[in-house]
């Protein structure tokens, strides 16, 4: 419920920013850009497994936020800090199914089901079952940023 309350205002804000606040709509992304988004998502997944902090920092934009299953908001610095310190270490990141990508100018919304992942969090191994996800991405300065 919390995710739904946070998602729509967040998406609206992204769409307004993408439109340039009245400066005219930016050009829409093309099929090549969508392929780059798919590659960026794969790169993020691998970076999480490898604890590649530089790649994660490039992909997570300022203002990034992740709402956990328990409704806790994790900021960019909190999330990166947990991975960097080893408090959160992914052993396996599940694949995705039923993925759909919808673009709106320079913004993309990715929806799908993420299969089971396994991570160590606070020294304890946790298996996370499948979950439905919605991610917001923005194409800026020639690359995709976003995730979740």
JSON list of C-alpha atoms in Angstrom, two decimals:
[
{"chain": "A", "resi": 1, "resn": "UNK", "atom": "CA", "xyz": [0.00, 0.00, 0.00]},
{"chain": "A", "resi": 2, "resn": "UNK", "atom": "CA", "xyz": [2.81, 2.39, 0.88]},
{"chain": "A", "resi": 3, "resn": "UNK", "atom": "CA", "xyz": [4.50, 1.64, -2.45]},
{"chain": "A", "resi": 4, "resn": "UNK", "atom": "CA", "xyz": [1.37, 2.57, -4.38]},
{"chain": "A", "resi": 5, "resn": "UNK", "atom": "CA", "xyz": [1.04, 5.84, -2.44]},
{"chain": "A", "resi": 6, "resn": "UNK", "atom": "CA", "xyz": [4.67, 6.74, -3.18]},
{"chain": "A", "resi": 7, "resn": "UNK", "atom": "CA", "xyz": [4.86, 5.49, -6.76]},
{"chain": "A", "resi": 8, "resn": "UNK", "atom": "CA", "xyz": [2.29, 7.69, -8.48]},
{"chain": "A", "resi": 9, "resn": "UNK", "atom": "CA", "xyz": [3.54, 11.02, -7.08]},
{"chain": "A", "resi": 10, "resn": "UNK", "atom": "CA", "xyz": [7.10, 9.91, -7.90]},
{"chain": "A", "resi": 11, "resn": "UNK", "atom": "CA", "xyz": [6.15, 8.98, -11.47]},
{"chain": "A", "resi": 12, "resn": "UNK", "atom": "CA", "xyz": [4.26, 12.24, -11.95]},
{"chain": "A", "resi": 13, "resn": "UNK", "atom": "CA", "xyz": [7.31, 14.18, -10.76]},
{"chain": "A", "resi": 14, "resn": "UNK", "atom": "CA", "xyz": [9.57, 12.27, -13.13]},
{"chain": "A", "resi": 15, "resn": "UNK", "atom": "CA", "xyz": [7.26, 12.92, -16.06]},
{"chain": "A", "resi": 16, "resn": "UNK", "atom": "CA", "xyz": [7.14, 16.64, -15.28]},
{"chain": "A", "resi": 17, "resn": "UNK", "atom": "CA", "xyz": [10.93, 16.80, -15.01]},
{"chain": "A", "resi": 18, "resn": "UNK", "atom": "CA", "xyz": [11.29, 14.82, -18.22]},
{"chain": "A", "resi": 19, "resn": "UNK", "atom": "CA", "xyz": [9.08, 17.31, -20.03]},
{"chain": "A", "resi": 20, "resn": "UNK", "atom": "CA", "xyz": [11.57, 20.03, -19.11]},
{"chain": "A", "resi": 21, "resn": "UNK", "atom": "CA", "xyz": [9.14, 22.07, -17.03]},
{"chain": "A", "resi": 22, "resn": "UNK", "atom": "CA", "xyz": [7.56, 23.74, -20.05]},
{"chain": "A", "resi": 23, "resn": "UNK", "atom": "CA", "xyz": [10.59, 23.83, -22.36]},
{"chain": "A", "resi": 24, "resn": "UNK", "atom": "CA", "xyz": [9.01, 21.35, -24.74]},
{"chain": "A", "resi": 25, "resn": "UNK", "atom": "CA", "xyz": [9.07, 17.60, -24.60]},
{"chain": "A", "resi": 26, "resn": "UNK", "atom": "CA", "xyz": [12.44, 15.92, -25.12]},
{"chain": "A", "resi": 27, "resn": "UNK", "atom": "CA", "xyz": [12.69, 13.47, -27.98]},
{"chain": "A", "resi": 28, "resn": "UNK", "atom": "CA", "xyz": [11.25, 10.06, -27.27]},
{"chain": "A", "resi": 29, "resn": "UNK", "atom": "CA", "xyz": [13.61, 7.17, -26.74]},
{"chain": "A", "resi": 30, "resn": "UNK", "atom": "CA", "xyz": [13.95, 4.72, -29.62]},
{"chain": "A", "resi": 31, "resn": "UNK", "atom": "CA", "xyz": [14.39, 0.94, -29.79]},
{"chain": "A", "resi": 32, "resn": "UNK", "atom": "CA", "xyz": [18.16, 1.29, -29.38]},
{"chain": "A", "resi": 33, "resn": "UNK", "atom": "CA", "xyz": [17.62, 3.24, -26.17]},
{"chain": "A", "resi": 34, "resn": "UNK", "atom": "CA", "xyz": [15.31, 0.52, -24.86]},
{"chain": "A", "resi": 35, "resn": "UNK", "atom": "CA", "xyz": [18.01, -2.06, -25.62]},
{"chain": "A", "resi": 36, "resn": "UNK", "atom": "CA", "xyz": [20.43, 0.13, -23.63]},
{"chain": "A", "resi": 37, "resn": "UNK", "atom": "CA", "xyz": [17.94, 0.11, -20.74]},
{"chain": "A", "resi": 38, "resn": "UNK", "atom": "CA", "xyz": [17.82, -3.69, -20.79]},
{"chain": "A", "resi": 39, "resn": "UNK", "atom": "CA", "xyz": [21.63, -3.71, -20.73]},
{"chain": "A", "resi": 40, "resn": "UNK", "atom": "CA", "xyz": [21.71, -1.17, -17.87]},
{"chain": "A", "resi": 41, "resn": "UNK", "atom": "CA", "xyz": [19.37, -3.36, -15.82]},
{"chain": "A", "resi": 42, "resn": "UNK", "atom": "CA", "xyz": [21.64, -6.37, -16.44]},
{"chain": "A", "resi": 43, "resn": "UNK", "atom": "CA", "xyz": [24.70, -4.28, -15.55]},
{"chain": "A", "resi": 44, "resn": "UNK", "atom": "CA", "xyz": [23.07, -3.20, -12.27]},
{"chain": "A", "resi": 45, "resn": "UNK", "atom": "CA", "xyz": [22.23, -6.81, -11.41]},
{"chain": "A", "resi": 46, "resn": "UNK", "atom": "CA", "xyz": [25.85, -7.88, -12.02]},
{"chain": "A", "resi": 47, "resn": "UNK", "atom": "CA", "xyz": [27.19, -4.85, -10.11]},
{"chain": "A", "resi": 48, "resn": "UNK", "atom": "CA", "xyz": [25.09, -5.82, -7.10]},
{"chain": "A", "resi": 49, "resn": "UNK", "atom": "CA", "xyz": [26.52, -9.35, -7.18]},
{"chain": "A", "resi": 50, "resn": "UNK", "atom": "CA", "xyz": [30.09, -8.06, -7.62]},
{"chain": "A", "resi": 51, "resn": "UNK", "atom": "CA", "xyz": [29.64, -5.19, -5.13]},
{"chain": "A", "resi": 52, "resn": "UNK", "atom": "CA", "xyz": [30.80, -2.87, -7.93]},
{"chain": "A", "resi": 53, "resn": "UNK", "atom": "CA", "xyz": [30.06, 0.40, -6.16]},
{"chain": "A", "resi": 54, "resn": "UNK", "atom": "CA", "xyz": [31.16, 2.68, -9.02]},
{"chain": "A", "resi": 55, "resn": "UNK", "atom": "CA", "xyz": [28.70, 1.07, -11.45]},
{"chain": "A", "resi": 56, "resn": "UNK", "atom": "CA", "xyz": [25.91, 1.20, -8.86]},
{"chain": "A", "resi": 57, "resn": "UNK", "atom": "CA", "xyz": [26.63, 4.91, -8.23]},
{"chain": "A", "resi": 58, "resn": "UNK", "atom": "CA", "xyz": [26.47, 5.63, -11.99]},
{"chain": "A", "resi": 59, "resn": "UNK", "atom": "CA", "xyz": [23.12, 3.89, -12.31]},
{"chain": "A", "resi": 60, "resn": "UNK", "atom": "CA", "xyz": [21.39, 5.06, -9.11]},
{"chain": "A", "resi": 61, "resn": "UNK", "atom": "CA", "xyz": [20.57, 8.77, -9.59]},
{"chain": "A", "resi": 62, "resn": "UNK", "atom": "CA", "xyz": [20.58, 11.40, -6.87]},
{"chain": "A", "resi": 63, "resn": "UNK", "atom": "CA", "xyz": [17.15, 11.20, -5.29]},
{"chain": "A", "resi": 64, "resn": "UNK", "atom": "CA", "xyz": [17.01, 7.40, -5.76]},
{"chain": "A", "resi": 65, "resn": "UNK", "atom": "CA", "xyz": [14.78, 5.64, -3.27]},
{"chain": "A", "resi": 66, "resn": "UNK", "atom": "CA", "xyz": [13.77, 2.04, -2.74]},
{"chain": "A", "resi": 67, "resn": "UNK", "atom": "CA", "xyz": [10.73, 1.04, -0.73]},
{"chain": "A", "resi": 68, "resn": "UNK", "atom": "CA", "xyz": [11.42, -2.32, 0.94]},
{"chain": "A", "resi": 69, "resn": "UNK", "atom": "CA", "xyz": [8.90, -5.10, 1.40]},
{"chain": "A", "resi": 70, "resn": "UNK", "atom": "CA", "xyz": [8.31, -3.76, 4.92]},
{"chain": "A", "resi": 71, "resn": "UNK", "atom": "CA", "xyz": [7.60, -0.24, 3.61]},
{"chain": "A", "resi": 72, "resn": "UNK", "atom": "CA", "xyz": [10.94, 1.28, 4.68]},
{"chain": "A", "resi": 73, "resn": "UNK", "atom": "CA", "xyz": [12.40, 3.89, 2.33]},
{"chain": "A", "resi": 74, "resn": "UNK", "atom": "CA", "xyz": [16.10, 3.34, 1.59]},
{"chain": "A", "resi": 75, "resn": "UNK", "atom": "CA", "xyz": [17.91, 6.33, 0.08]},
{"chain": "A", "resi": 76, "resn": "UNK", "atom": "CA", "xyz": [20.69, 6.09, -2.49]},
{"chain": "A", "resi": 77, "resn": "UNK", "atom": "CA", "xyz": [23.39, 6.66, 0.13]},
{"chain": "A", "resi": 78, "resn": "UNK", "atom": "CA", "xyz": [21.84, 4.15, 2.55]},
{"chain": "A", "resi": 79, "resn": "UNK", "atom": "CA", "xyz": [21.53, 1.47, -0.11]},
{"chain": "A", "resi": 80, "resn": "UNK", "atom": "CA", "xyz": [25.03, 2.00, -1.52]},
{"chain": "A", "resi": 81, "resn": "UNK", "atom": "CA", "xyz": [26.45, 2.19, 2.01]},
{"chain": "A", "resi": 82, "resn": "UNK", "atom": "CA", "xyz": [24.89, -1.15, 2.95]},
{"chain": "A", "resi": 83, "resn": "UNK", "atom": "CA", "xyz": [26.34, -2.81, -0.15]},
{"chain": "A", "resi": 84, "resn": "UNK", "atom": "CA", "xyz": [29.73, -1.13, 0.23]},
{"chain": "A", "resi": 85, "resn": "UNK", "atom": "CA", "xyz": [30.07, -2.07, 3.92]},
{"chain": "A", "resi": 86, "resn": "UNK", "atom": "CA", "xyz": [29.03, -5.67, 3.30]},
{"chain": "A", "resi": 87, "resn": "UNK", "atom": "CA", "xyz": [25.92, -5.35, 5.47]},
{"chain": "A", "resi": 88, "resn": "UNK", "atom": "CA", "xyz": [23.99, -6.26, 2.30]},
{"chain": "A", "resi": 89, "resn": "UNK", "atom": "CA", "xyz": [25.65, -8.78, 0.01]},
{"chain": "A", "resi": 90, "resn": "UNK", "atom": "CA", "xyz": [23.83, -10.48, -2.82]},
{"chain": "A", "resi": 91, "resn": "UNK", "atom": "CA", "xyz": [24.62, -14.15, -3.39]},
{"chain": "A", "resi": 92, "resn": "UNK", "atom": "CA", "xyz": [22.09, -14.51, -6.20]},
{"chain": "A", "resi": 93, "resn": "UNK", "atom": "CA", "xyz": [19.85, -11.97, -7.90]},
{"chain": "A", "resi": 94, "resn": "UNK", "atom": "CA", "xyz": [16.77, -13.53, -9.41]},
{"chain": "A", "resi": 95, "resn": "UNK", "atom": "CA", "xyz": [15.85, -13.17, -13.05]},
{"chain": "A", "resi": 96, "resn": "UNK", "atom": "CA", "xyz": [12.77, -11.33, -14.18]},
{"chain": "A", "resi": 97, "resn": "UNK", "atom": "CA", "xyz": [9.67, -12.50, -16.00]},
{"chain": "A", "resi": 98, "resn": "UNK", "atom": "CA", "xyz": [6.59, -10.82, -17.42]},
{"chain": "A", "resi": 99, "resn": "UNK", "atom": "CA", "xyz": [8.71, -7.72, -18.03]},
{"chain": "A", "resi": 100, "resn": "UNK", "atom": "CA", "xyz": [7.10, -4.74, -19.75]},
{"chain": "A", "resi": 101, "resn": "UNK", "atom": "CA", "xyz": [8.83, -1.46, -20.57]},
{"chain": "A", "resi": 102, "resn": "UNK", "atom": "CA", "xyz": [6.75, 1.63, -21.28]},
{"chain": "A", "resi": 103, "resn": "UNK", "atom": "CA", "xyz": [8.45, 4.84, -22.33]},
{"chain": "A", "resi": 104, "resn": "UNK", "atom": "CA", "xyz": [7.23, 8.41, -21.87]},
{"chain": "A", "resi": 105, "resn": "UNK", "atom": "CA", "xyz": [9.64, 10.83, -23.54]},
{"chain": "A", "resi": 106, "resn": "UNK", "atom": "CA", "xyz": [12.94, 10.22, -21.76]},
{"chain": "A", "resi": 107, "resn": "UNK", "atom": "CA", "xyz": [11.38, 8.23, -18.90]},
{"chain": "A", "resi": 108, "resn": "UNK", "atom": "CA", "xyz": [10.72, 4.50, -18.80]},
{"chain": "A", "resi": 109, "resn": "UNK", "atom": "CA", "xyz": [8.62, 2.48, -16.40]},
{"chain": "A", "resi": 110, "resn": "UNK", "atom": "CA", "xyz": [9.65, -1.16, -16.08]},
{"chain": "A", "resi": 111, "resn": "UNK", "atom": "CA", "xyz": [7.25, -3.66, -14.55]},
{"chain": "A", "resi": 112, "resn": "UNK", "atom": "CA", "xyz": [7.67, -7.36, -14.00]},
{"chain": "A", "resi": 113, "resn": "UNK", "atom": "CA", "xyz": [8.15, -10.18, -11.56]},
{"chain": "A", "resi": 114, "resn": "UNK", "atom": "CA", "xyz": [11.58, -10.68, -10.01]},
{"chain": "A", "resi": 115, "resn": "UNK", "atom": "CA", "xyz": [12.25, -14.30, -9.13]},
{"chain": "A", "resi": 116, "resn": "UNK", "atom": "CA", "xyz": [13.82, -15.43, -5.87]},
{"chain": "A", "resi": 117, "resn": "UNK", "atom": "CA", "xyz": [17.05, -13.74, -4.79]},
{"chain": "A", "resi": 118, "resn": "UNK", "atom": "CA", "xyz": [19.38, -14.62, -1.96]},
{"chain": "A", "resi": 119, "resn": "UNK", "atom": "CA", "xyz": [21.37, -12.15, 0.10]},
{"chain": "A", "resi": 120, "resn": "UNK", "atom": "CA", "xyz": [23.23, -11.78, 3.35]},
{"chain": "A", "resi": 121, "resn": "UNK", "atom": "CA", "xyz": [21.76, -8.92, 5.34]},
{"chain": "A", "resi": 122, "resn": "UNK", "atom": "CA", "xyz": [23.30, -8.07, 8.68]},
{"chain": "A", "resi": 123, "resn": "UNK", "atom": "CA", "xyz": [25.15, -11.39, 8.75]},
{"chain": "A", "resi": 124, "resn": "UNK", "atom": "CA", "xyz": [22.01, -13.45, 8.16]},
{"chain": "A", "resi": 125, "resn": "UNK", "atom": "CA", "xyz": [21.25, -15.29, 4.90]},
{"chain": "A", "resi": 126, "resn": "UNK", "atom": "CA", "xyz": [17.87, -14.28, 3.58]},
{"chain": "A", "resi": 127, "resn": "UNK", "atom": "CA", "xyz": [16.01, -15.74, 0.68]},
{"chain": "A", "resi": 128, "resn": "UNK", "atom": "CA", "xyz": [13.58, -13.36, -0.90]},
{"chain": "A", "resi": 129, "resn": "UNK", "atom": "CA", "xyz": [10.78, -14.94, -2.86]},
{"chain": "A", "resi": 130, "resn": "UNK", "atom": "CA", "xyz": [9.32, -13.65, -6.10]},
{"chain": "A", "resi": 131, "resn": "UNK", "atom": "CA", "xyz": [7.85, -10.17, -6.06]},
{"chain": "A", "resi": 132, "resn": "UNK", "atom": "CA", "xyz": [6.18, -7.80, -8.46]},
{"chain": "A", "resi": 133, "resn": "UNK", "atom": "CA", "xyz": [8.29, -4.72, -9.10]},
{"chain": "A", "resi": 134, "resn": "UNK", "atom": "CA", "xyz": [7.91, -1.32, -10.73]},
{"chain": "A", "resi": 135, "resn": "UNK", "atom": "CA", "xyz": [11.06, 0.63, -11.59]},
{"chain": "A", "resi": 136, "resn": "UNK", "atom": "CA", "xyz": [11.41, 4.20, -12.86]},
{"chain": "A", "resi": 137, "resn": "UNK", "atom": "CA", "xyz": [14.30, 5.03, -15.20]},
{"chain": "A", "resi": 138, "resn": "UNK", "atom": "CA", "xyz": [15.34, 8.29, -16.87]},
{"chain": "A", "resi": 139, "resn": "UNK", "atom": "CA", "xyz": [17.52, 8.65, -19.97]},
{"chain": "A", "resi": 140, "resn": "UNK", "atom": "CA", "xyz": [19.92, 11.49, -19.13]},
{"chain": "A", "resi": 141, "resn": "UNK", "atom": "CA", "xyz": [23.24, 12.57, -20.58]},
{"chain": "A", "resi": 142, "resn": "UNK", "atom": "CA", "xyz": [23.24, 9.60, -22.94]},
{"chain": "A", "resi": 143, "resn": "UNK", "atom": "CA", "xyz": [22.63, 6.87, -20.35]},
{"chain": "A", "resi": 144, "resn": "UNK", "atom": "CA", "xyz": [19.91, 5.33, -18.24]},
{"chain": "A", "resi": 145, "resn": "UNK", "atom": "CA", "xyz": [19.65, 5.96, -14.51]},
{"chain": "A", "resi": 146, "resn": "UNK", "atom": "CA", "xyz": [17.16, 4.46, -12.11]},
{"chain": "A", "resi": 147, "resn": "UNK", "atom": "CA", "xyz": [16.45, 1.00, -10.87]},
{"chain": "A", "resi": 148, "resn": "UNK", "atom": "CA", "xyz": [15.04, -0.21, -7.69]}
]
